[in-house]
PDB file of C-alpha atoms in Angstrom:
ATOM      1  CA  MET A   1      -8.076   8.647  -5.018  1.00  0.00           C
ATOM      2  CA  LYS A   2      -9.605   8.020  -1.652  1.00  0.00           C
ATOM      3  CA  LEU A   3      -7.563   7.711   1.569  1.00  0.00           C
ATOM      4  CA  LEU A   4      -9.141   5.332   4.074  1.00  0.00           C
ATOM      5  CA  PRO A   5      -7.822   5.124   7.643  1.00  0.00           C
ATOM      6  CA  THR A   6      -7.025   1.881   9.469  1.00  0.00           C
ATOM      7  CA  THR A   7      -6.809   1.160  13.180  1.00  0.00           C
ATOM      8  CA  ILE A   8      -3.025   1.706  13.037  1.00  0.00           C
ATOM      9  CA  GLU A   9      -1.820   5.310  12.929  1.00  0.00           C
ATOM     10  CA  GLY A  10       0.324   5.874   9.839  1.00  0.00           C
ATOM     11  CA  VAL A  11      -1.237   2.991   7.880  1.00  0.00           C
ATOM     12  CA  SER A  12      -3.798   4.027   5.265  1.00  0.00           C
ATOM     13  CA  ILE A  13      -5.620   2.350   2.417  1.00  0.00           C
ATOM     14  CA  VAL A  14      -5.360   4.176  -0.896  1.00  0.00           C
ATOM     15  CA  GLU A  15      -8.381   3.429  -3.046  1.00  0.00           C
ATOM     16  CA  THR A  16      -7.830   4.332  -6.688  1.00  0.00           C
ATOM     17  CA  ASN A  17     -10.570   5.479  -9.051  1.00  0.00           C
ATOM     18  CA  LEU A  18     -10.605   3.065 -11.981  1.00  0.00           C
ATOM     19  CA  PHE A  19     -12.024   4.423 -15.232  1.00  0.00           C
ATOM     20  CA  SER A  20     -13.207   1.753 -17.670  1.00  0.00           C
ATOM     21  CA  ASP A  21     -14.806   1.650 -21.098  1.00  0.00           C
ATOM     22  CA  HIS A  22     -14.871  -0.714 -24.098  1.00  0.00           C
ATOM     23  CA  ARG A  23     -11.129  -0.089 -24.722  1.00  0.00           C
ATOM     24  CA  GLY A  24      -9.986  -1.110 -21.247  1.00  0.00           C
ATOM     25  CA  SER A  25      -9.268   0.893 -18.114  1.00  0.00           C
ATOM     26  CA  SER A  26      -6.954   3.476 -16.624  1.00  0.00           C
ATOM     27  CA  ALA A  27      -6.192   4.822 -13.180  1.00  0.00           C
ATOM     28  CA  ARG A  28      -3.922   7.351 -11.555  1.00  0.00           C
ATOM     29  CA  LEU A  29      -1.521   5.332  -9.433  1.00  0.00           C
ATOM     30  CA  PHE A  30       0.326   8.250  -7.877  1.00  0.00           C
ATOM     31  CA  CYS A  31      -0.586  11.887  -7.324  1.00  0.00           C
ATOM     32  CA  GLU A  32       1.518  13.966  -4.942  1.00  0.00           C
ATOM     33  CA  ARG A  33      -1.380  16.345  -4.221  1.00  0.00           C
ATOM     34  CA  GLU A  34      -3.952  13.611  -3.536  1.00  0.00           C
ATOM     35  CA  LEU A  35      -1.539  11.572  -1.415  1.00  0.00           C
ATOM     36  CA  ALA A  36      -0.235  14.554   0.575  1.00  0.00           C
ATOM     37  CA  GLY A  37      -2.104  13.339   3.673  1.00  0.00           C
ATOM     38  CA  VAL A  38      -0.120  10.099   3.605  1.00  0.00           C
ATOM     39  CA  ILE A  39       3.201  11.402   2.315  1.00  0.00           C
ATOM     40  CA  GLY A  40       3.400  14.489   4.517  1.00  0.00           C
ATOM     41  CA  GLY A  41       6.717  16.310   4.049  1.00  0.00           C
ATOM     42  CA  ARG A  42       8.465  13.212   2.676  1.00  0.00           C
ATOM     43  CA  LYS A  43       9.182  12.701  -0.998  1.00  0.00           C
ATOM     44  CA  ILE A  44       9.023   9.576  -3.138  1.00  0.00           C
ATOM     45  CA  VAL A  45      12.587   8.734  -4.180  1.00  0.00           C
ATOM     46  CA  GLN A  46      12.232   5.176  -5.441  1.00  0.00           C
ATOM     47  CA  ILE A  47       9.564   2.905  -6.942  1.00  0.00           C
ATOM     48  CA  ASN A  48      10.161  -0.860  -7.120  1.00  0.00           C
ATOM     49  CA  TYR A  49       8.368  -3.639  -8.992  1.00  0.00           C
ATOM     50  CA  SER A  50       8.093  -7.190  -7.659  1.00  0.00           C
ATOM     51  CA  ARG A  51       6.617 -10.238  -9.393  1.00  0.00           C
ATOM     52  CA  THR A  52       5.788 -13.449  -7.552  1.00  0.00           C
ATOM     53  CA  ALA A  53       5.914 -16.564  -9.737  1.00  0.00           C
ATOM     54  CA  SER A  54       4.043 -19.073  -7.533  1.00  0.00           C
ATOM     55  CA  PRO A  55       0.679 -18.611  -5.770  1.00  0.00           C
ATOM     56  CA  GLY A  56       0.919 -18.842  -1.986  1.00  0.00           C
ATOM     57  CA  THR A  57       4.408 -17.372  -1.811  1.00  0.00           C
ATOM     58  CA  VAL A  58       5.214 -15.500   1.414  1.00  0.00           C
ATOM     59  CA  ARG A  59       7.435 -12.482   0.825  1.00  0.00           C
ATOM     60  CA  GLY A  60       8.270 -11.628   4.428  1.00  0.00           C
ATOM     61  CA  MET A  61       8.209  -8.534   6.570  1.00  0.00           C
ATOM     62  CA  HIS A  62      10.081  -5.374   5.603  1.00  0.00           C
ATOM     63  CA  TYR A  63      11.338  -3.171   8.421  1.00  0.00           C
ATOM     64  CA  GLN A  64      13.954  -0.471   8.688  1.00  0.00           C
ATOM     65  CA  ASN A  65      15.090   1.601  11.649  1.00  0.00           C
ATOM     66  CA  PRO A  66      15.339   5.387  11.320  1.00  0.00           C
ATOM     67  CA  PRO A  67      17.030   7.149   9.639  1.00  0.00           C
ATOM     68  CA  CYS A  68      16.807   4.430   6.962  1.00  0.00           C
ATOM     69  CA  ALA A  69      13.061   3.792   7.406  1.00  0.00           C
ATOM     70  CA  GLU A  70      11.063   3.749   4.179  1.00  0.00           C
ATOM     71  CA  MET A  71       7.402   4.436   3.539  1.00  0.00           C
ATOM     72  CA  LYS A  72       5.718   1.643   1.555  1.00  0.00           C
ATOM     73  CA  LEU A  73       2.978   1.999  -1.046  1.00  0.00           C
ATOM     74  CA  ILE A  74       1.889  -1.485  -2.132  1.00  0.00           C
ATOM     75  CA  ARG A  75      -0.185  -2.135  -5.259  1.00  0.00           C
ATOM     76  CA  CYS A  76      -1.306  -5.395  -6.886  1.00  0.00           C
ATOM     77  CA  ILE A  77      -1.621  -5.237 -10.676  1.00  0.00           C
ATOM     78  CA  LYS A  78      -2.419  -8.920 -11.310  1.00  0.00           C
ATOM     79  CA  GLY A  79      -3.809 -11.661  -9.097  1.00  0.00           C
ATOM     80  CA  ARG A  80      -4.198 -10.826  -5.427  1.00  0.00           C
ATOM     81  CA  VAL A  81      -2.029  -9.956  -2.450  1.00  0.00           C
ATOM     82  CA  TRP A  82      -2.812 -10.288   1.235  1.00  0.00           C
ATOM     83  CA  ASP A  83      -0.836  -7.345   2.622  1.00  0.00           C
ATOM     84  CA  VAL A  84      -0.280  -7.120   6.386  1.00  0.00           C
ATOM     85  CA  ALA A  85       1.029  -4.153   8.393  1.00  0.00           C
ATOM     86  CA  ILE A  86       2.248  -4.766  11.964  1.00  0.00           C
ATOM     87  CA  ASP A  87       2.896  -1.931  14.412  1.00  0.00           C
ATOM     88  CA  LEU A  88       6.362  -2.583  15.875  1.00  0.00           C
ATOM     89  CA  ARG A  89       6.798   0.898  17.332  1.00  0.00           C
ATOM     90  CA  ALA A  90       7.488   0.448  21.044  1.00  0.00           C
ATOM     91  CA  GLY A  91       5.321   2.854  23.036  1.00  0.00           C
ATOM     92  CA  SER A  92       2.691   3.126  20.287  1.00  0.00           C
ATOM     93  CA  PRO A  93      -0.916   2.716  21.492  1.00  0.00           C
ATOM     94  CA  THR A  94      -1.342   0.061  18.790  1.00  0.00           C
ATOM     95  CA  PHE A  95       1.986  -1.726  19.454  1.00  0.00           C
ATOM     96  CA  LEU A  96       1.832  -5.320  18.097  1.00  0.00           C
ATOM     97  CA  LYS A  97      -1.574  -4.730  16.493  1.00  0.00           C
ATOM     98  CA  TRP A  98      -1.886  -5.593  12.815  1.00  0.00           C
ATOM     99  CA  HIS A  99      -4.047  -4.695   9.841  1.00  0.00           C
ATOM    100  CA  ALA A 100      -4.520  -6.837   6.723  1.00  0.00           C
ATOM    101  CA  GLU A 101      -5.986  -5.876   3.393  1.00  0.00           C
ATOM    102  CA  GLU A 102      -6.545  -7.938   0.260  1.00  0.00           C
ATOM    103  CA  LEU A 103      -5.213  -6.022  -2.736  1.00  0.00           C
ATOM    104  CA  THR A 104      -6.480  -6.827  -6.236  1.00  0.00           C
ATOM    105  CA  PRO A 105      -6.701  -4.990  -9.546  1.00  0.00           C
ATOM    106  CA  GLN A 106     -10.501  -5.144  -9.172  1.00  0.00           C
ATOM    107  CA  ASN A 107     -10.730  -3.429  -5.767  1.00  0.00           C
ATOM    108  CA  ALA A 108      -8.055  -0.878  -6.835  1.00  0.00           C
ATOM    109  CA  ARG A 109      -6.548  -0.726  -3.359  1.00  0.00           C
TER     110      ARG A 109
END
């Protein structure tokens, strides 16, 4: 796994190493040791799965205030997702800045 920074502190791109041969492919989707730089002292307590039936669907923005704030790790396993992170932290040097990334099974992000 490779951790790539973005222009927003706390938002990283996780690039997965995809191993392929004539049988198909495999990848490590989660590794506590390799993701330690992103996870920090937090622990993963829940993993959700979401399927979108129609292309072009907008899912909306997810935001929680502390102490209920959740870290998000987004992965696309079929099709493509245009994932956008917006900095809504008042006082942040990147307040109201955003970063978008296209996620696909092929780019393993």
